[in-house]
């Protein structure tokens, strides 16, 4: 890297400091859902010729097997929201009476939406709305522990005796067991409670193991009904040099080792992250202390 300063004379200066190189790149493209072909409204009263679809992007898939009444237009609630769907953001807000949906300004065009509140506005078979949106990603060559999931989010929760709207993200590497890497619950007494945030950017560490060549990221929205929504946009996987973090457990002790960076901890995967003062690898944690999350930055 060469810093050039030339054709200069009695014409002021250029000064620099704090130089660094941060290794970071995006695995694949940013998925903003704007390439999807949208069709007309079905049950929503606000008419539109190109406003909504259930057809996911190429490679993505939707599992609506847990949606009560799915496949029966008379028993699936408001059809547009019977599971994860994709819709024009502005039409979604207008068709549903807004109720703070228009606050999702980080998003644009077509977005992915799981909206239990609006789904429940028409009759449906008994049960909660459970729906899952999955994305397969080629991660061959990524350094261990280097991958992060980045996306913009609009989340409005509600919790009562009838509904317990929950969102989570799981990841499966090379066809293995799905591992939960993020969980948001609506119950304010839960350690996983995530308060109203209708317009935020989210980063989730994926802790990819060494040698993994593929993964499937799944966005889950479940135990939902008449209790608001979760919408996402601008989804991407970012990768850096990797900290090589690894965790093992034995005899009630958890050992955390990492190759580079400083150890940080948080009560939830979404933060807030704080340094672990004086921590060096390996770092021991007593499992009886309860749930905690760690990363090396």
PDB file of C-alpha atoms in Angstrom, residues 84 104 149 151-159 164-170 180-188 190-204 219-224 229-232 267-271 291 293:
ATOM      1  CA  UNK A  84     -42.849 -15.798   6.009  1.00  0.00           C
ATOM      2  CA  UNK A 104     -38.437   0.430   9.222  1.00  0.00           C
ATOM      3  CA  UNK A 149     -24.668 -12.605   9.887  1.00  0.00           C
ATOM      4  CA  UNK A 151     -29.211  -7.778   8.547  1.00  0.00           C
ATOM      5  CA  UNK A 152     -31.633  -4.923   9.135  1.00  0.00           C
ATOM      6  CA  UNK A 153     -34.598  -5.708  11.349  1.00  0.00           C
ATOM      7  CA  UNK A 154     -37.990  -4.420  12.461  1.00  0.00           C
ATOM      8  CA  UNK A 155     -39.218  -6.201  15.603  1.00  0.00           C
ATOM      9  CA  UNK A 156     -42.295  -5.348  17.616  1.00  0.00           C
ATOM     10  CA  UNK A 157     -43.097  -7.901  20.336  1.00  0.00           C
ATOM     11  CA  UNK A 158     -46.070  -8.488  22.607  1.00  0.00           C
ATOM     12  CA  UNK A 159     -46.463 -11.035  25.391  1.00  0.00           C
ATOM     13  CA  UNK A 164     -45.502 -15.625  23.160  1.00  0.00           C
ATOM     14  CA  UNK A 165     -44.054 -14.327  19.886  1.00  0.00           C
ATOM     15  CA  UNK A 166     -40.447 -15.540  19.548  1.00  0.00           C
ATOM     16  CA  UNK A 167     -37.751 -15.070  16.916  1.00  0.00           C
ATOM     17  CA  UNK A 168     -34.567 -17.056  16.567  1.00  0.00           C
ATOM     18  CA  UNK A 169     -31.744 -17.750  14.152  1.00  0.00           C
ATOM     19  CA  UNK A 170     -30.110 -21.149  13.798  1.00  0.00           C
ATOM     20  CA  UNK A 180     -29.195 -21.526  17.837  1.00  0.00           C
ATOM     21  CA  UNK A 181     -27.112 -18.346  17.553  1.00  0.00           C
ATOM     22  CA  UNK A 182     -29.790 -15.744  18.336  1.00  0.00           C
ATOM     23  CA  UNK A 183     -33.075 -15.786  20.259  1.00  0.00           C
ATOM     24  CA  UNK A 184     -35.504 -12.932  20.882  1.00  0.00           C
ATOM     25  CA  UNK A 185     -38.452 -13.423  23.222  1.00  0.00           C
ATOM     26  CA  UNK A 186     -41.379 -11.146  24.015  1.00  0.00           C
ATOM     27  CA  UNK A 187     -41.500 -11.907  27.740  1.00  0.00           C
ATOM     28  CA  UNK A 188     -39.777  -9.034  29.571  1.00  0.00           C
ATOM     29  CA  UNK A 190     -36.865 -13.688  30.000  1.00  0.00           C
ATOM     30  CA  UNK A 191     -33.059 -13.358  29.672  1.00  0.00           C
ATOM     31  CA  UNK A 192     -33.695 -13.444  25.921  1.00  0.00           C
ATOM     32  CA  UNK A 193     -36.169 -10.544  25.979  1.00  0.00           C
ATOM     33  CA  UNK A 194     -35.675  -8.150  23.064  1.00  0.00           C
ATOM     34  CA  UNK A 195     -37.583  -4.911  23.395  1.00  0.00           C
ATOM     35  CA  UNK A 196     -39.358  -3.002  20.636  1.00  0.00           C
ATOM     36  CA  UNK A 197     -36.945  -1.914  17.931  1.00  0.00           C
ATOM     37  CA  UNK A 198     -38.626  -1.242  14.623  1.00  0.00           C
ATOM     38  CA  UNK A 199     -35.488  -0.081  12.821  1.00  0.00           C
ATOM     39  CA  UNK A 200     -32.145  -1.614  13.773  1.00  0.00           C
ATOM     40  CA  UNK A 201     -29.078  -3.226  12.235  1.00  0.00           C
ATOM     41  CA  UNK A 202     -28.169  -6.580  13.751  1.00  0.00           C
ATOM     42  CA  UNK A 203     -24.889  -8.531  13.764  1.00  0.00           C
ATOM     43  CA  UNK A 204     -24.813 -12.154  14.907  1.00  0.00           C
ATOM     44  CA  UNK A 219     -34.800 -17.346  10.549  1.00  0.00           C
ATOM     45  CA  UNK A 220     -37.498 -18.712  12.857  1.00  0.00           C
ATOM     46  CA  UNK A 221     -40.692 -16.909  13.905  1.00  0.00           C
ATOM     47  CA  UNK A 222     -42.929 -18.975  16.167  1.00  0.00           C
ATOM     48  CA  UNK A 223     -45.430 -19.128  19.047  1.00  0.00           C
ATOM     49  CA  UNK A 224     -46.949 -16.093  17.347  1.00  0.00           C
ATOM     50  CA  UNK A 229     -44.255  -8.824  13.686  1.00  0.00           C
ATOM     51  CA  UNK A 230     -40.647  -9.427  12.616  1.00  0.00           C
ATOM     52  CA  UNK A 231     -39.381  -8.101   9.266  1.00  0.00           C
ATOM     53  CA  UNK A 232     -35.859  -8.230   7.804  1.00  0.00           C
ATOM     54  CA  UNK A 267     -25.791 -11.363  28.256  1.00  0.00           C
ATOM     55  CA  UNK A 268     -27.217 -11.947  24.740  1.00  0.00           C
ATOM     56  CA  UNK A 269     -25.767 -12.473  21.271  1.00  0.00           C
ATOM     57  CA  UNK A 270     -26.982  -9.009  20.311  1.00  0.00           C
ATOM     58  CA  UNK A 271     -24.979  -7.389  23.153  1.00  0.00           C
ATOM     59  CA  UNK A 291     -26.015 -18.035  30.455  1.00  0.00           C
ATOM     60  CA  UNK A 293     -22.016 -15.199  25.369  1.00  0.00           C
TER      61      UNK A 293
END
